[in-house]
Coordinates of C-alpha atoms and ligand atoms in Angstrom, one line a residue:
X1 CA -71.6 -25.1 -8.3
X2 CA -75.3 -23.5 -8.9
X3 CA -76.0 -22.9 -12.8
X4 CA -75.5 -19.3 -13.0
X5 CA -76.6 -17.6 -16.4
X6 CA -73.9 -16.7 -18.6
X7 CA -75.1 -13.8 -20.4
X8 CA -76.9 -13.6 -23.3
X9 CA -74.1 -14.2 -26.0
X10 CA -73.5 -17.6 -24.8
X11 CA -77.4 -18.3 -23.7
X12 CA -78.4 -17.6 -27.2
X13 CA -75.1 -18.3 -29.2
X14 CA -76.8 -20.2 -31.4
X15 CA -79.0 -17.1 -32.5
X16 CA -76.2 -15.0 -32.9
X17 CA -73.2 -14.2 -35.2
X18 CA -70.7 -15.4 -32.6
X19 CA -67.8 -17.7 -33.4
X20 CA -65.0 -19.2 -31.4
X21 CA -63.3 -16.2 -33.0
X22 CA -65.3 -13.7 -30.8
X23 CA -64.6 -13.1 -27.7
X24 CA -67.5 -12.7 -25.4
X25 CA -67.1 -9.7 -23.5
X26 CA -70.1 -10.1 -20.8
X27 CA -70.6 -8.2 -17.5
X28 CA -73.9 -11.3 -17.5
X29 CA -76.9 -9.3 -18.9
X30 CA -80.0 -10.4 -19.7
X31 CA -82.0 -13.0 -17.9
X32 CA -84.0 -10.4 -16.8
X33 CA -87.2 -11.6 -14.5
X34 CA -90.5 -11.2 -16.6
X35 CA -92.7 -10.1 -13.4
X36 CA -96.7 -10.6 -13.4
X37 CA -98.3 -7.5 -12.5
X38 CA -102.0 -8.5 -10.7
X39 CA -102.1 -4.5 -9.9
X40 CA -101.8 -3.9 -14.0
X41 CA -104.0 -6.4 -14.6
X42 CA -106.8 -5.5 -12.4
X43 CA -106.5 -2.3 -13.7
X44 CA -107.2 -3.1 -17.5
X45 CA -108.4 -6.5 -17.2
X46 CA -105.6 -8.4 -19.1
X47 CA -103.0 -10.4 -18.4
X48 CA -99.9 -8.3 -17.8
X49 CA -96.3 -9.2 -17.2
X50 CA -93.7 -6.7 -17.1
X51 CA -89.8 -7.0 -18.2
X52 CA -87.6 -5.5 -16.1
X53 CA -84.6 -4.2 -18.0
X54 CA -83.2 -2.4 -15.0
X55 CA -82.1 -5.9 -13.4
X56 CA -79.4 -5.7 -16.3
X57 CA -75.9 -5.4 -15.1
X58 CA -75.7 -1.1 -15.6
X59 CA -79.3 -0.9 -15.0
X60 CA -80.9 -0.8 -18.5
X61 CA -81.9 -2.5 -21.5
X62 CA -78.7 -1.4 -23.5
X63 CA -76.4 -4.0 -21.7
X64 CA -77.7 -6.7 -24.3
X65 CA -76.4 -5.3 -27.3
X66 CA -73.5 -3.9 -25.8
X67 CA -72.3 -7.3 -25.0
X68 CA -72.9 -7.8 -28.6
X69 CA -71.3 -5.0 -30.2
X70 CA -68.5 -4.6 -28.0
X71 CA -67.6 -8.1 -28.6
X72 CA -67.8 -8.2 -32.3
X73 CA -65.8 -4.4 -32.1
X74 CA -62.8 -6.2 -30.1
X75 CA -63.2 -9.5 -32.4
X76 CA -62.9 -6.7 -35.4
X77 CA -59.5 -5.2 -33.6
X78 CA -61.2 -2.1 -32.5
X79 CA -58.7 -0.6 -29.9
X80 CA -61.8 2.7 -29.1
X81 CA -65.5 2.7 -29.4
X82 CA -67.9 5.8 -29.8
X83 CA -71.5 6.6 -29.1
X84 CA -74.0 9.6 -28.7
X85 CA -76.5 8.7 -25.6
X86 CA -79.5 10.1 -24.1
X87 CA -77.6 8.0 -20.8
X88 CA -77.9 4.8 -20.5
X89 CA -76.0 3.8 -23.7
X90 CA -72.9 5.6 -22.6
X91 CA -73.6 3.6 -19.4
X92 CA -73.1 0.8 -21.0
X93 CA -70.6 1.3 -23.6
X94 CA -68.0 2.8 -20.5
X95 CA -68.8 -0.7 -18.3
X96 CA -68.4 -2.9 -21.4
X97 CA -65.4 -1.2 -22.7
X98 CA -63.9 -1.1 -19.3
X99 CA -64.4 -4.6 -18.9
X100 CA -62.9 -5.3 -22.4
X101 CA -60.0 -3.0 -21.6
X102 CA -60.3 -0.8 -24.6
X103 CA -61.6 3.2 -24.5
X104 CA -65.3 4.0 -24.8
X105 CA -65.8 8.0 -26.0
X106 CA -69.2 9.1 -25.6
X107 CA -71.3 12.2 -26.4
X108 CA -74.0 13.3 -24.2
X109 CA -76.0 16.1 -24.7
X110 CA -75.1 18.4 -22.5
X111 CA -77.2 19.4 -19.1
X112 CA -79.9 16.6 -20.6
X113 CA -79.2 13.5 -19.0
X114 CA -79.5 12.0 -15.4
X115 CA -77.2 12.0 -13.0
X116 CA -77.2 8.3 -12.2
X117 CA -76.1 7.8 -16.3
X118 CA -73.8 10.1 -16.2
X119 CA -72.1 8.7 -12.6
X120 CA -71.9 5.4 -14.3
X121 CA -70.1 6.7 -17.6
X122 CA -67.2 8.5 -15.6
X123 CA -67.3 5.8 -13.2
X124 CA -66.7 3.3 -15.7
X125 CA -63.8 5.5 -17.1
X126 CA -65.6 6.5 -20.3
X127 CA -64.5 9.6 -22.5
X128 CA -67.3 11.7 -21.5
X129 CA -67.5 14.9 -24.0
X130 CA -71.0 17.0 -23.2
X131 CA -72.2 18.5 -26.3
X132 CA -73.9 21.7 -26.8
X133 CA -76.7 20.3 -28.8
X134 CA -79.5 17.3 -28.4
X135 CA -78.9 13.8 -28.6
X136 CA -79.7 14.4 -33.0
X137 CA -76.6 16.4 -32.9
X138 CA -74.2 14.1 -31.0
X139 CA -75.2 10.7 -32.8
X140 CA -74.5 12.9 -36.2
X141 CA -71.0 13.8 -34.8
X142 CA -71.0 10.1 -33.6
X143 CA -71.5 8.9 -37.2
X144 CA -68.9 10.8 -39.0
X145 CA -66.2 10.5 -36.6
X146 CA -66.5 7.0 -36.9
X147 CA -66.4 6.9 -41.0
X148 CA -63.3 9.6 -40.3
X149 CA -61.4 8.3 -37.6
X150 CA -60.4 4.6 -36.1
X151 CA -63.2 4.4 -33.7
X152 CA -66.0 1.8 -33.6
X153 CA -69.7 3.1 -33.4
X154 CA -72.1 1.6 -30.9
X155 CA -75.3 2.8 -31.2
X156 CA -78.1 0.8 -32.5
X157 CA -77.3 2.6 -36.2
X158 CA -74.7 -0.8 -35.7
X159 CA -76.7 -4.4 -36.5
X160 CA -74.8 -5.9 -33.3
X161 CA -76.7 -3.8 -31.0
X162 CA -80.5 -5.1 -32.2
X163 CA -79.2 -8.4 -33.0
X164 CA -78.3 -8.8 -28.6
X165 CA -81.5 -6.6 -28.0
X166 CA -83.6 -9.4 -29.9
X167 CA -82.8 -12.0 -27.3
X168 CA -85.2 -9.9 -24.8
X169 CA -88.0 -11.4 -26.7
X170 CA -86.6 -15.0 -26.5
X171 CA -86.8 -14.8 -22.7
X172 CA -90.3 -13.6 -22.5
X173 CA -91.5 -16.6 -24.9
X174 CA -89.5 -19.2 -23.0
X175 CA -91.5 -18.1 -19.8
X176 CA -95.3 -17.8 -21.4
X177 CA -94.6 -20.6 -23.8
X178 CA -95.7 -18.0 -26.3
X179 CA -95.7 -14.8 -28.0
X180 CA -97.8 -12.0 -26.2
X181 CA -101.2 -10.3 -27.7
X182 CA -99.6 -7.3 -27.3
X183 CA -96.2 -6.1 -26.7
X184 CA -96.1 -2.3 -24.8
X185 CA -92.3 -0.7 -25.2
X186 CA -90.8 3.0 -24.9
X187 CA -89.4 4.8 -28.6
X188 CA -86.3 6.9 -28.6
X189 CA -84.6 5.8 -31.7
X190 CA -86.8 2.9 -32.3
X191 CA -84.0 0.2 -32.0
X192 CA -85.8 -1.5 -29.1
X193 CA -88.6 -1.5 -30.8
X194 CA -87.2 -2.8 -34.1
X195 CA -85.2 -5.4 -31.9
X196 CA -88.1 -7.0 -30.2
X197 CA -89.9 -7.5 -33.6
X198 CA -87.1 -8.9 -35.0
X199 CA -86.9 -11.8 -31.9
X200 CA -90.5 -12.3 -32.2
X201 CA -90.1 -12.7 -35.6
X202 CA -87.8 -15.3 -35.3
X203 CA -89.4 -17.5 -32.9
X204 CA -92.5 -17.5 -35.0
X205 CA -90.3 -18.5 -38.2
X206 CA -88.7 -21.5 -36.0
X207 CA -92.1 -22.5 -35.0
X208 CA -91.7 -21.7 -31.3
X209 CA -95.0 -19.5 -31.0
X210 CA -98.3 -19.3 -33.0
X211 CA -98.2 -15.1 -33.3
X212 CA -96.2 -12.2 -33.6
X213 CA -97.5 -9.4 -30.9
X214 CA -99.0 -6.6 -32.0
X215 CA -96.3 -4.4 -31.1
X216 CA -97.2 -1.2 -29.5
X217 CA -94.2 1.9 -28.8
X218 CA -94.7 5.2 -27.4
X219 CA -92.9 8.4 -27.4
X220 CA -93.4 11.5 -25.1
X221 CA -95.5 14.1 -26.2
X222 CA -93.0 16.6 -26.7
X223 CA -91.0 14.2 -28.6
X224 CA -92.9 11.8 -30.7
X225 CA -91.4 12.5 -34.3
X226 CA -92.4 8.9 -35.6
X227 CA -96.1 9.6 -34.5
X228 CA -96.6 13.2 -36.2
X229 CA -94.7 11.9 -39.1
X230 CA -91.8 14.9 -38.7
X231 CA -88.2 15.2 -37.4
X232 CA -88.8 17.1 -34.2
X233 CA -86.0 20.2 -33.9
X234 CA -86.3 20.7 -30.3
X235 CA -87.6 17.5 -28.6
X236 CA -88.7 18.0 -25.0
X237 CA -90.0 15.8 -22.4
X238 CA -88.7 14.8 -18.7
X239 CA -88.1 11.5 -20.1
X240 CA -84.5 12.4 -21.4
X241 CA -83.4 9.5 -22.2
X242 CA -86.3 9.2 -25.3
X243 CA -85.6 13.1 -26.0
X244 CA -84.7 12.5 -29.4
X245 CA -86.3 13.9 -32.5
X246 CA -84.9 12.0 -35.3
X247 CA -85.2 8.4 -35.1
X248 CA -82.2 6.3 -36.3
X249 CA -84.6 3.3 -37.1
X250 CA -87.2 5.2 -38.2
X251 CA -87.5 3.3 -41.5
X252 CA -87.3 0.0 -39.7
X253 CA -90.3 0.6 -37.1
X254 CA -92.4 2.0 -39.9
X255 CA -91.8 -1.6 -41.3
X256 CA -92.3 -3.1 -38.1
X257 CA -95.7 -1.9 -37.3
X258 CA -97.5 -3.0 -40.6
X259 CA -95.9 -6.1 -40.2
X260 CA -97.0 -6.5 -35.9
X261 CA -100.4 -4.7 -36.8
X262 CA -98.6 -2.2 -34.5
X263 CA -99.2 0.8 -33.1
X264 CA -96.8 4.3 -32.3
X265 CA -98.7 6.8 -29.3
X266 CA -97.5 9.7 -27.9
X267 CA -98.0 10.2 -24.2
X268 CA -97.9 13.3 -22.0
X269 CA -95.3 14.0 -19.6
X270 CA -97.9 14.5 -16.5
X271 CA -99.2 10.6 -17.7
X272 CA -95.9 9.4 -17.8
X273 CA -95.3 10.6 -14.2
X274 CA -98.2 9.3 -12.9
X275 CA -97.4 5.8 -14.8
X276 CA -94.2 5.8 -13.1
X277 CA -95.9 5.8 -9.9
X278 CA -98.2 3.3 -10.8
X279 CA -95.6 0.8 -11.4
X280 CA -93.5 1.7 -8.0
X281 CA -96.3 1.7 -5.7
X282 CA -98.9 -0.9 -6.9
X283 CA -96.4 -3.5 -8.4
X284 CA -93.0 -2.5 -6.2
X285 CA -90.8 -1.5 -9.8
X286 CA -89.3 1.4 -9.8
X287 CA -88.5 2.7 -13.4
X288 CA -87.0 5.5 -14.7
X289 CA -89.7 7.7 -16.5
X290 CA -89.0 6.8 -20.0
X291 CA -89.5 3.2 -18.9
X292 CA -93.0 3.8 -17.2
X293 CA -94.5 5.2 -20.7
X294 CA -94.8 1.4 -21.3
X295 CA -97.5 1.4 -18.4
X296 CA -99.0 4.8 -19.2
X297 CA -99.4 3.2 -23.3
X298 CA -101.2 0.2 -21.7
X299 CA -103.3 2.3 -19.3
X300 CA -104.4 4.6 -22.3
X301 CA -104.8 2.1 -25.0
X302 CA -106.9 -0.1 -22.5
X303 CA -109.3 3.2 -21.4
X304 CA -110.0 3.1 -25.0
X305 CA -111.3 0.4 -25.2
X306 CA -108.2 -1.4 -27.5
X307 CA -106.9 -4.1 -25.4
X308 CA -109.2 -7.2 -25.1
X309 CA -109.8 -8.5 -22.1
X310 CA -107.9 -11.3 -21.3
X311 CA -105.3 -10.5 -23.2
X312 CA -102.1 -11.4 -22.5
X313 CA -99.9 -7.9 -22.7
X314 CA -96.0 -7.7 -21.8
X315 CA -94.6 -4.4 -21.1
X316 CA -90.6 -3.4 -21.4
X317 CA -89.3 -1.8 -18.8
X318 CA -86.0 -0.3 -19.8
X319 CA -84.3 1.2 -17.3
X320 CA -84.2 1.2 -13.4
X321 CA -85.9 4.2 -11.3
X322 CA -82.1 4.5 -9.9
X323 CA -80.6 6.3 -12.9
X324 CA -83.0 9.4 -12.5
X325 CA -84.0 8.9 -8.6
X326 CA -85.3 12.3 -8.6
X327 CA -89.0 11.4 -9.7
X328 CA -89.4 9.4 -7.1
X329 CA -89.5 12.0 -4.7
X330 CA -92.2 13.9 -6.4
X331 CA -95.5 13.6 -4.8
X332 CA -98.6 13.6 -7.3
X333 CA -99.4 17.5 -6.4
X334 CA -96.0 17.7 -7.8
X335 CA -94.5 18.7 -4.1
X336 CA -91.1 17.7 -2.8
X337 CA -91.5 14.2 -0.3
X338 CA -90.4 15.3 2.9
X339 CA -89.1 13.1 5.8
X340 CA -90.8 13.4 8.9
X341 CA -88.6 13.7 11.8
X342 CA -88.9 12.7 15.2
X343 CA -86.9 11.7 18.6
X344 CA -85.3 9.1 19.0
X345 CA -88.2 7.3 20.8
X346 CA -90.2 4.5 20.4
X347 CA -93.4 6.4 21.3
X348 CA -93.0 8.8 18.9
X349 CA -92.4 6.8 15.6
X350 CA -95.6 4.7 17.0
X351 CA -97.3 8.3 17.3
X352 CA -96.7 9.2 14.3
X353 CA -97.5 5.8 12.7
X354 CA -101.0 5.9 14.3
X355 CA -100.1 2.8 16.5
X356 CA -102.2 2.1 19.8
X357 CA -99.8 -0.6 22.0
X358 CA -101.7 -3.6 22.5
X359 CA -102.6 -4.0 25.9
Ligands
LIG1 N1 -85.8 3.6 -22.5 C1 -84.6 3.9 -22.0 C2 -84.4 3.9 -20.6 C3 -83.6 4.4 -22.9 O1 -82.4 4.7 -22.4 C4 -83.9 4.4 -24.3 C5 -82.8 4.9 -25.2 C6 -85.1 4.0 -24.7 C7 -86.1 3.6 -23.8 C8 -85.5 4.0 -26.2 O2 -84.9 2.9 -26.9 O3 -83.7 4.2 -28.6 O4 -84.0 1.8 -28.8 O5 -86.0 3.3 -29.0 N2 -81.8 5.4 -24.9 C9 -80.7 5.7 -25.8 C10 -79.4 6.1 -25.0 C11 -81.0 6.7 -26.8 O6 -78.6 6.8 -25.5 O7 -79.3 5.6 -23.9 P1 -84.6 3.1 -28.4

């Protein structure tokens, strides 16, 4: 039988707390194809590869620690797990749990997250309670019902979750034989962002690469508390799933850019859109917007002059363009696309392709 990867708690097993006393509870995340982007590169004049988180088994990013946490939750006895999501964490937390055969409960702010996310949570069989609040107020509901209550907590506040989200950065060094110049990622609680440093981290410290990246995260505009230095009340940005204006791992990234040389940006809505597009039409990846500020950081850090030619630059990707297909219907004047209809005639689609027939 063809090798086929086994997910990333037995890939990196050796990297992570797991003991023949865990049970591995994969739906086979990670793996993820690290993709060179020529269009990306010609564009700023580095080297660009992109990781493409939406390849993972619900579509984002989250799936690597959720193996993780979900498997040490069950090895713990945990009969019920809880989370607060922007999405995709709810996602992911409903697959695994399903898969484990235990509950997942998860709090979603209510009205604010794509329909794709929230699809997969009820698909999946998750307890799916909308909140009347933002994503601040369900993860501080999240937090006290599990100190109250015999249910497990899932978000990235829980090690597990960035100790599976580190392994990310082991597959991109396997592939360039190195650490990046610079690593490009999306901030909504900073987890990722903390996670990646930490895997980084630890390849340098076994000797696998010469550098740490200098690691570079961006939040939306209307959302960027860790840029502006303040908890944001009312975070807004069509990126929903980084709407969130008070970082769990706010501490941790602040500690993970002096160490990386790093870098936090914020990034307009309008930029992320036009990002987005970037990525789907010159490089054929479709991301969901919160995803494409990765490309819209590099684009803007590269105009200003920060990003050396030649440089070799990973972006994450989180999530796929599925989740939130809406975006990619918008045309850049901001119009709806429309599909042009015509008979059912060979003529006419070559009319309305512009097609002479050869003679
Ligand atoms: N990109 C996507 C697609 C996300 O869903 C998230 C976070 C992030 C980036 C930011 O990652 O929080 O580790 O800094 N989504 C969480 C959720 C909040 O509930 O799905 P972070």
């Amino acid at each position: 039988m063809a090798k086929q990867w086994r997910g990333v708690l037995r890939e990196y097993a050796d990297r992570l707390d797991v003991t023949e006393a865990t049970p591995v509870i994969t739906l086979g995340e990670g793996g993820t194809p690290l993709l060179p982007a020529p269009a990306l590169s010609a564009r700023t004049g580095a080297n660009v590869w992109v990781k493409f988180e939406g390849m993972n088994p619900t579509g984002s990013f989250k799936d690597r620690g959720m193996t993780m946490a979900v498997s040490k939750a069950v090895e713990h006895g945990a009969k019920a797990i809880i989370c607060a999501s922007t999405g995709n964490t709810s996602a992911s937390a409903a697959a695994y749990a399903a898969h484990a055969g235990i509950t997942a409960a998860v709090l979603v702010p209510e009205g604010k997250i794509a329909m794709g996310k929230l699809s997969q949570a009820v698909a999946h069989n998750g307890q799916l309670i909308q909140v009347q609040g933002n994503f601040d107020d369900c993860l501080e509901i999240a937090r006290e019902l599990a100190e109250h209550y015999p249910v497990h907590l899932v978000n990235s506040v829980n090690n597990d979750r960035i100790e599976g989200q580190k392994t990310a950065a082991f597959e991109i060094v396997e592939v360039l034989e190195d650490a990046p110049d610079f690593h490009f990622i999306p901030i909504g609680n900073a987890g990722n962002y903390t996670a990646y440093t930490r895997g980084f981290t630890e390849e340098l410290e076994r000797g696998i690469t010469t550098k740490l990246p200098r690691m570079f995260g961006f939040q939306a505009a209307g959302s960027a508390p860790i840029v502006h230095g303040e908890v944001v009340k009312n975070p807004d940005t069509i990126a929903s799933a980084i709407r969130i204006g008070n970082p769990a791992s706010w501490e941790l990234a602040l500690e993970a850019r002096t160490r990386t040389n790093g870098y936090f940006g914020a990034i307009e809505d309008t930029k992320i859109l036009e990002a987005q597009r970037i990525l789907s039409s010159e490089v054929g990846i479709f991301v969901e917007p919160a995803s494409a500020i990765s490309v819209a950081g590099l684009l803007e850090r590269s105009a200003a002059g920060e990003i050396p030619a030649g440089s070799t630059v990973t972006l994450t990707v989180t999530g796929h363009g599925l989740k939130d297909p809406q975006w990619g219907l918008r045309l850049e004047d901001g119009s709806q696309a429309q599909p042009t209809i015509v008979s059912a005639e060979t003529s006419a689609v070559a009319d309305v392709l512009g097609l002479k027939a050869q003679a």
